[in-house]
Amino acid sequence: MQANIPQLSICVPSRNRQRYFQETIKALTASPRDDVEFVFADNSDDSSIMDTFIQPYLSDARIKYVPSGEKVRPMVDNWEAAARETTGRWITFIGDDDYMDPDAAGLFRRIEAVEPNVEAIDWAKMTYFWPDEHRPPAGQAVPLTAEIHRVPKSLLMDRTFKWVSAKRVLLSGFSIYHSAVSRRLFERIRRTYSGRFFEHPIVDYDSLMKNVMHGETFIHVTRPLSVLGACPLSSTAAIGNRDRADKIQKAFHQEHSQPMDDWPCYKDYPFKSRHGVTACIGMLHHWFSKTYGHNFRDYEANFAVACAVQCEQSDNLEQFNIYAEAYREAFRIWKGGKYLKYFKPIFKPQTSSAAFMGFAGDKLFVFEGSEWTRTVAGFYRLVGDILVPVEEVSLDLSRRVVDASKDVNLGNLKRAGGMRR
Amino acid sequence: MTERARLSICVPSRNRQDTFRQTIRDLIANPRPDVEFVLADNSDDPSVMNAFMAAIADPRIRYLPAPSETLPMQDNWERTMEATSGDWIVFIGDDDYVDPDVSDVIQEIARRQPATEVIGWNRPSFKWPSYRPFSGNLNFSLLNDVRRVDRAAMIQRMFLWEGASYVPASPFTVYHGAVSRAAMDNLKRRYSGRYFEHPTVDFDCGGKLLFSAMNFVFVNRPLSILGATEKSNSAAVGRYARAMEIYDTFIREKGNRFESGGAMDDFPFKSFLGVAGSIMSAQHWFKQRYNIRIDGWEENFVRAMATDCSRAIDRSEFELQVELCRRAIAAFAGGKYLPAFAPRFTGTHAGMFTGLNGTVLYVDERIGDCQTPAELYRILQSLTAPVSELKYEFGDARLVDAA
């Protein structure tokens, strides 16, 4: 371990996606920074692959490796195991097919200098699809601004617990997944929840709800610092495809001694994991309110709208009908059918068109299928030559407070860049 | 030829065989049969390119080996042009790149707007890895549209230096632009029976086209890359001593007939003053030779000279260039434009801008660790809409100002 406390712990939990996990480890450890810590937590059926791969890396003092156990850990326990290993001032999690810029550590230090009370930092994310023979590469949106803003807790409370402005998922930001939590907030949450940070199987939103409930000062960075990768094996790649989503879900349930759907708190709750991602977050919301005695109000109609959005992202009409009917059935039962009227999905055929690149609306779309973007880190590197360098992100907090989860309107923007030395 | 050439891509070269060979490899990598490549060597040692070309069997190539005696640049360009057979002509340097698929864009413009004679586009710059004395950015428009351009505005930009940086802001020339054969032939008929007269070939052609052609179209998207190596003229930007070397070689090889004699003798703005001076000298020669009177360029030009000086990467070179420019300005019109000359030394450590400015994107020129102009072009392809998605805005009767 380094002599000093690391500024940032980047945790990467993984299960059975060794090929991508290995790429992520290579990319992260290529950073020369000595103020970061990497926690790699494997949870694969065959432990030997990563155990062998990691050997030459173990001499790197920044690395902590959690090997797969005798028995597969439920995802929530694997995340908790990774979290326990962290010692950094800031903690973040990414998936094993994602990328996070270790230089964020320097930015967090600068942010702390201008806002010592900051407890959670969120940033613009990009998406990247790993090469997949079943999916043609596309242009991915790249936000071009590089500023920081305070985000009021009241706004985050509304977005998280009232589902305000939710799409298919909550749009609050400030989970621990592709966002960072200060050690102070992290420990406060652990103390509050019986010594654990992660409890619910929907780990990312579990942390979101706790961060928003217990955090005080939130800062959003408009410059992207990480990329959400989607490999052919990931759940992101299964969006809209019920068969793939079902397979992933089945495997997920098998990790747990008791599938989430069978938990006592969901006995009379009609939304189940088979409904899809929006229902899963609804289940978490329900669990959180029941377990910790929060009486959330005025969220139901927004939740129904979000469920409709999920249905609308179905690959085809048949899948749309299956999802829509399942939700409709649940809304008929839930709370006396009062919110069924808000659930009005409309099938929108998914048009497949050529990959779009260039400037559209307010974002630059960068092609993910070029020879420079064969990995998620390669994509980030290429984009990094366009963006303002991380060390040049403007720290002017006197700007108006913005709604972090809404994209900054680049349509009106005249200049969104900065100096590089 | 396997098919009639719709487009002739011309690459004249002199003593830069390394980049010339790379440029040829990159161009012919595109298999489309409707382009021809006219490659004209003018090197001191003809054997290097002769050996290289002997190993290439591509029916699209017309190769002109180096003659026994070095040709002045305008003569090498002239014989290149004479060897073309395409309906449209594009010239690039031997360390540059143009996408042969520009032919599709040209055909589409000609189909939609048959009167088009000259086409310009964005051409980001690229310093080869062996020549990166300082880091830099490059920029290009994200608008991705195609529009007719107001010729009068372009004449003002070219000859009145309106909105000029250190060069006039008019993108219409056969160098990194496309000109129809008819427009090139018209230019030749009109001006002394030659395509190229003055050694500042790009601005010689660009200036004449603004008078001899009527219909200009601008593509707001990068379609070619301007390369720079240690041996390039463009590498002299910011390096006055290098500019002087190029000037001395030029005078030694070709004499000074374009800058002396008659009205040229009394004109103090000459090519040794830098890039702006060099273009002004060519413009003055053109105006004198063809009795064209254009007033009102002076103040804008003096500002462009100041901008040229400000690009110096070394303070002593900056001071030398400033002093020579100041002397020339003082010797012109009683020194009345001296107040407009206010160069500032910024050096190369001020940093560079990356990101979006308006609709123009600035990126680090080392993006993707690119090694050649063609590689840079491929990277830019992943940031810009494909040429098949260009928006042809010809329905709009309004003529735009391309710059």
Coordinates of C-alpha atoms in Angstrom, one line a residue, chain A residues 136-364:
Chain A
P136 CA -23.6 -2.8 -35.5
P137 CA -21.4 -0.1 -33.9
A138 CA -23.0 3.3 -33.4
G139 CA -22.1 6.9 -32.7
Q140 CA -22.1 7.5 -28.9
A141 CA -23.0 10.8 -27.4
V142 CA -20.2 12.8 -25.9
P143 CA -21.0 15.9 -23.7
L144 CA -18.5 18.7 -24.3
T145 CA -18.7 21.0 -21.3
A146 CA -16.3 20.9 -18.4
E147 CA -17.7 22.7 -15.4
I148 CA -18.9 21.8 -11.9
H149 CA -22.2 22.7 -10.2
R150 CA -23.8 22.2 -6.9
V151 CA -26.9 20.1 -7.0
P152 CA -29.5 20.8 -4.3
K153 CA -30.5 17.9 -2.1
S154 CA -34.1 18.7 -2.4
L155 CA -33.9 18.2 -6.2
L156 CA -32.2 14.8 -5.7
M157 CA -34.8 13.8 -3.1
D158 CA -37.6 14.5 -5.6
R159 CA -35.8 12.7 -8.4
T160 CA -35.0 9.7 -6.3
F161 CA -38.0 9.2 -4.1
K162 CA -40.8 10.9 -6.1
W163 CA -39.5 9.6 -9.4
V164 CA -39.6 13.1 -10.8
S165 CA -38.4 13.3 -14.4
A166 CA -37.5 9.5 -14.4
K167 CA -37.2 7.8 -17.7
R168 CA -36.8 4.0 -17.7
V169 CA -34.7 4.5 -14.6
L170 CA -34.2 7.2 -12.0
L171 CA -32.2 10.1 -13.3
S172 CA -30.7 11.4 -10.2
G173 CA -27.1 10.5 -10.6
F174 CA -25.1 10.2 -7.3
S175 CA -25.1 6.4 -6.9
I176 CA -21.7 5.0 -6.0
Y177 CA -21.7 3.3 -9.4
H178 CA -20.0 5.7 -11.9
S179 CA -20.3 8.4 -9.2
A180 CA -18.1 8.8 -6.1
V181 CA -18.9 8.9 -2.4
S182 CA -16.7 10.5 0.2
R183 CA -15.3 8.3 3.0
R184 CA -17.3 10.5 5.4
L185 CA -20.6 9.7 3.8
F186 CA -19.7 6.1 3.2
E187 CA -19.0 5.5 6.8
R188 CA -22.1 7.3 7.9
I189 CA -24.2 5.1 5.7
R190 CA -22.4 2.0 7.0
R191 CA -23.1 3.0 10.6
T192 CA -26.8 3.6 9.8
Y193 CA -27.3 0.3 8.0
S194 CA -25.9 -2.3 10.4
G195 CA -22.3 -2.1 9.2
R196 CA -23.1 -2.6 5.5
F197 CA -23.1 -0.2 2.6
F198 CA -24.9 -2.5 0.1
E199 CA -27.9 -4.5 1.2
H200 CA -30.3 -4.8 -1.7
P201 CA -29.5 -6.8 -4.8
I202 CA -30.2 -3.7 -7.0
V203 CA -26.8 -2.5 -5.7
D204 CA -26.4 0.7 -7.7
Y205 CA -29.8 2.1 -6.8
D206 CA -29.5 0.9 -3.3
S207 CA -26.5 3.1 -2.9
L208 CA -28.2 6.0 -4.7
M209 CA -31.1 6.0 -2.2
K210 CA -28.8 5.9 0.8
N211 CA -26.5 8.6 -0.6
V212 CA -29.3 11.0 -1.4
M213 CA -31.0 10.3 1.9
H214 CA -27.8 10.8 4.0
G215 CA -25.6 13.0 1.9
E216 CA -25.6 16.8 2.3
T217 CA -23.4 18.4 -0.3
F218 CA -23.5 17.2 -3.9
I219 CA -21.4 18.3 -6.8
H220 CA -21.9 17.4 -10.5
V221 CA -19.1 17.5 -13.0
T222 CA -20.3 18.1 -16.6
R223 CA -17.2 16.6 -18.1
P224 CA -17.3 12.8 -18.6
L225 CA -15.0 10.9 -16.3
S226 CA -16.1 7.4 -17.1
V227 CA -17.6 5.2 -19.7
L228 CA -20.4 2.7 -19.2
G229 CA -19.4 -0.3 -21.2
A230 CA -21.8 -2.8 -22.6
C231 CA -20.4 -6.1 -23.7
P232 CA -22.5 -8.8 -25.3
L233 CA -22.8 -10.4 -21.9
S234 CA -24.0 -7.4 -20.0
S235 CA -27.5 -6.4 -18.9
T236 CA -27.3 -3.1 -20.7
A237 CA -27.0 -5.0 -24.0
A238 CA -30.2 -6.8 -23.1
I239 CA -32.3 -3.7 -22.8
G240 CA -35.5 -4.1 -24.8
N241 CA -34.8 -7.8 -25.4
R242 CA -36.9 -9.9 -23.1
D243 CA -35.2 -13.2 -23.8
R244 CA -31.7 -12.0 -23.0
A245 CA -33.0 -10.0 -20.0
D246 CA -34.7 -13.2 -18.7
K247 CA -31.6 -15.2 -19.0
I248 CA -29.5 -12.6 -17.2
Q249 CA -32.2 -12.4 -14.5
K250 CA -32.4 -16.1 -14.0
A251 CA -28.6 -16.3 -13.5
F252 CA -28.8 -13.4 -11.1
H253 CA -31.5 -15.1 -9.0
Q254 CA -29.5 -18.3 -8.8
E255 CA -26.8 -16.4 -6.9
H256 CA -29.2 -15.7 -4.0
S257 CA -30.4 -18.2 -1.5
Q258 CA -33.8 -16.6 -1.7
P259 CA -34.7 -14.8 -5.0
M260 CA -35.5 -11.2 -4.5
D261 CA -39.1 -11.7 -5.7
D262 CA -39.8 -14.1 -2.8
W263 CA -38.7 -11.7 -0.1
P264 CA -41.5 -11.2 2.5
C265 CA -41.7 -7.5 1.8
Y266 CA -42.8 -8.2 -1.8
K267 CA -45.7 -10.5 -0.8
D268 CA -48.3 -8.0 -1.7
Y269 CA -46.3 -5.9 -4.1
P270 CA -47.3 -6.7 -7.6
F271 CA -44.2 -5.5 -9.5
K272 CA -41.6 -8.3 -9.8
S273 CA -38.2 -8.5 -11.4
R274 CA -39.6 -10.2 -14.5
H275 CA -41.3 -6.9 -15.3
G276 CA -38.0 -5.4 -16.1
V277 CA -35.6 -2.8 -14.8
T278 CA -38.1 -0.1 -13.8
A279 CA -40.0 -2.6 -11.7
C280 CA -36.7 -3.7 -10.1
I281 CA -36.0 -0.1 -9.0
G282 CA -39.6 0.1 -7.8
M283 CA -39.0 -3.0 -5.7
L284 CA -35.9 -1.4 -4.2
H285 CA -37.9 1.8 -3.5
H286 CA -40.6 -0.3 -1.8
W287 CA -38.1 -2.3 0.2
F288 CA -36.3 0.9 1.4
S289 CA -39.6 2.5 2.5
K290 CA -40.8 -0.6 4.3
T291 CA -37.5 -1.6 5.9
Y292 CA -36.6 1.9 7.1
G293 CA -40.0 3.4 7.7
H294 CA -40.0 6.0 5.0
N295 CA -43.5 7.1 3.9
F296 CA -42.8 8.2 0.4
R297 CA -45.6 10.1 -1.2
D298 CA -46.6 11.5 -4.6
Y299 CA -44.3 9.2 -6.6
E300 CA -46.9 6.7 -7.9
A301 CA -47.9 8.5 -11.1
N302 CA -44.3 9.2 -12.0
F303 CA -43.4 5.6 -11.5
A304 CA -46.2 4.5 -13.8
V305 CA -44.9 6.9 -16.5
A306 CA -41.4 5.4 -16.0
C307 CA -42.8 1.8 -16.4
A308 CA -44.4 2.9 -19.7
V309 CA -41.1 4.3 -20.9
Q310 CA -39.5 0.9 -20.2
C311 CA -42.1 -0.8 -22.3
E312 CA -41.6 1.6 -25.2
Q313 CA -38.0 0.6 -25.4
S314 CA -38.9 -2.9 -26.4
D315 CA -37.2 -4.3 -29.5
N316 CA -40.4 -5.3 -31.2
L317 CA -44.2 -5.2 -30.8
E318 CA -44.5 -8.7 -29.4
Q319 CA -42.1 -7.9 -26.6
F320 CA -43.8 -4.6 -26.0
N321 CA -47.1 -6.3 -25.6
I322 CA -45.8 -8.9 -23.2
Y323 CA -44.2 -6.2 -21.0
A324 CA -47.1 -3.8 -21.3
E325 CA -49.7 -6.4 -20.3
A326 CA -47.6 -7.6 -17.3
Y327 CA -47.3 -4.0 -16.0
R328 CA -51.0 -3.3 -16.8
E329 CA -52.0 -6.3 -14.7
A330 CA -49.8 -5.1 -11.8
F331 CA -51.2 -1.6 -11.9
R332 CA -54.7 -2.9 -11.9
I333 CA -54.0 -4.5 -8.5
W334 CA -51.6 -1.9 -7.0
K335 CA -53.2 0.6 -4.7
G336 CA -56.7 -0.2 -5.9
G337 CA -55.8 0.4 -9.6
K338 CA -55.6 4.2 -8.9
Y339 CA -52.5 4.7 -11.0
L340 CA -53.4 2.5 -14.0
K341 CA -54.5 5.6 -15.8
Y342 CA -50.9 7.0 -15.8
F343 CA -49.5 3.9 -17.4
K344 CA -50.0 4.6 -21.1
P345 CA -47.2 3.0 -23.2
I346 CA -47.2 3.6 -26.9
F347 CA -45.3 1.2 -29.1
K348 CA -42.6 3.0 -31.0
P349 CA -40.9 0.9 -33.6
Q350 CA -37.1 0.8 -33.1
T351 CA -35.7 2.1 -36.4
S352 CA -32.4 0.7 -37.2
S353 CA -30.4 3.3 -39.1
A354 CA -26.8 3.8 -40.0
A355 CA -24.5 4.9 -37.1
F356 CA -24.8 8.6 -36.6
M357 CA -21.7 10.6 -36.0
G358 CA -21.1 14.3 -35.8
F359 CA -23.0 17.0 -34.0
A360 CA -26.7 16.6 -33.4
G361 CA -28.9 18.7 -31.1
D362 CA -26.5 19.4 -28.3
K363 CA -24.0 16.5 -28.4
L364 CA -21.1 15.2 -30.4

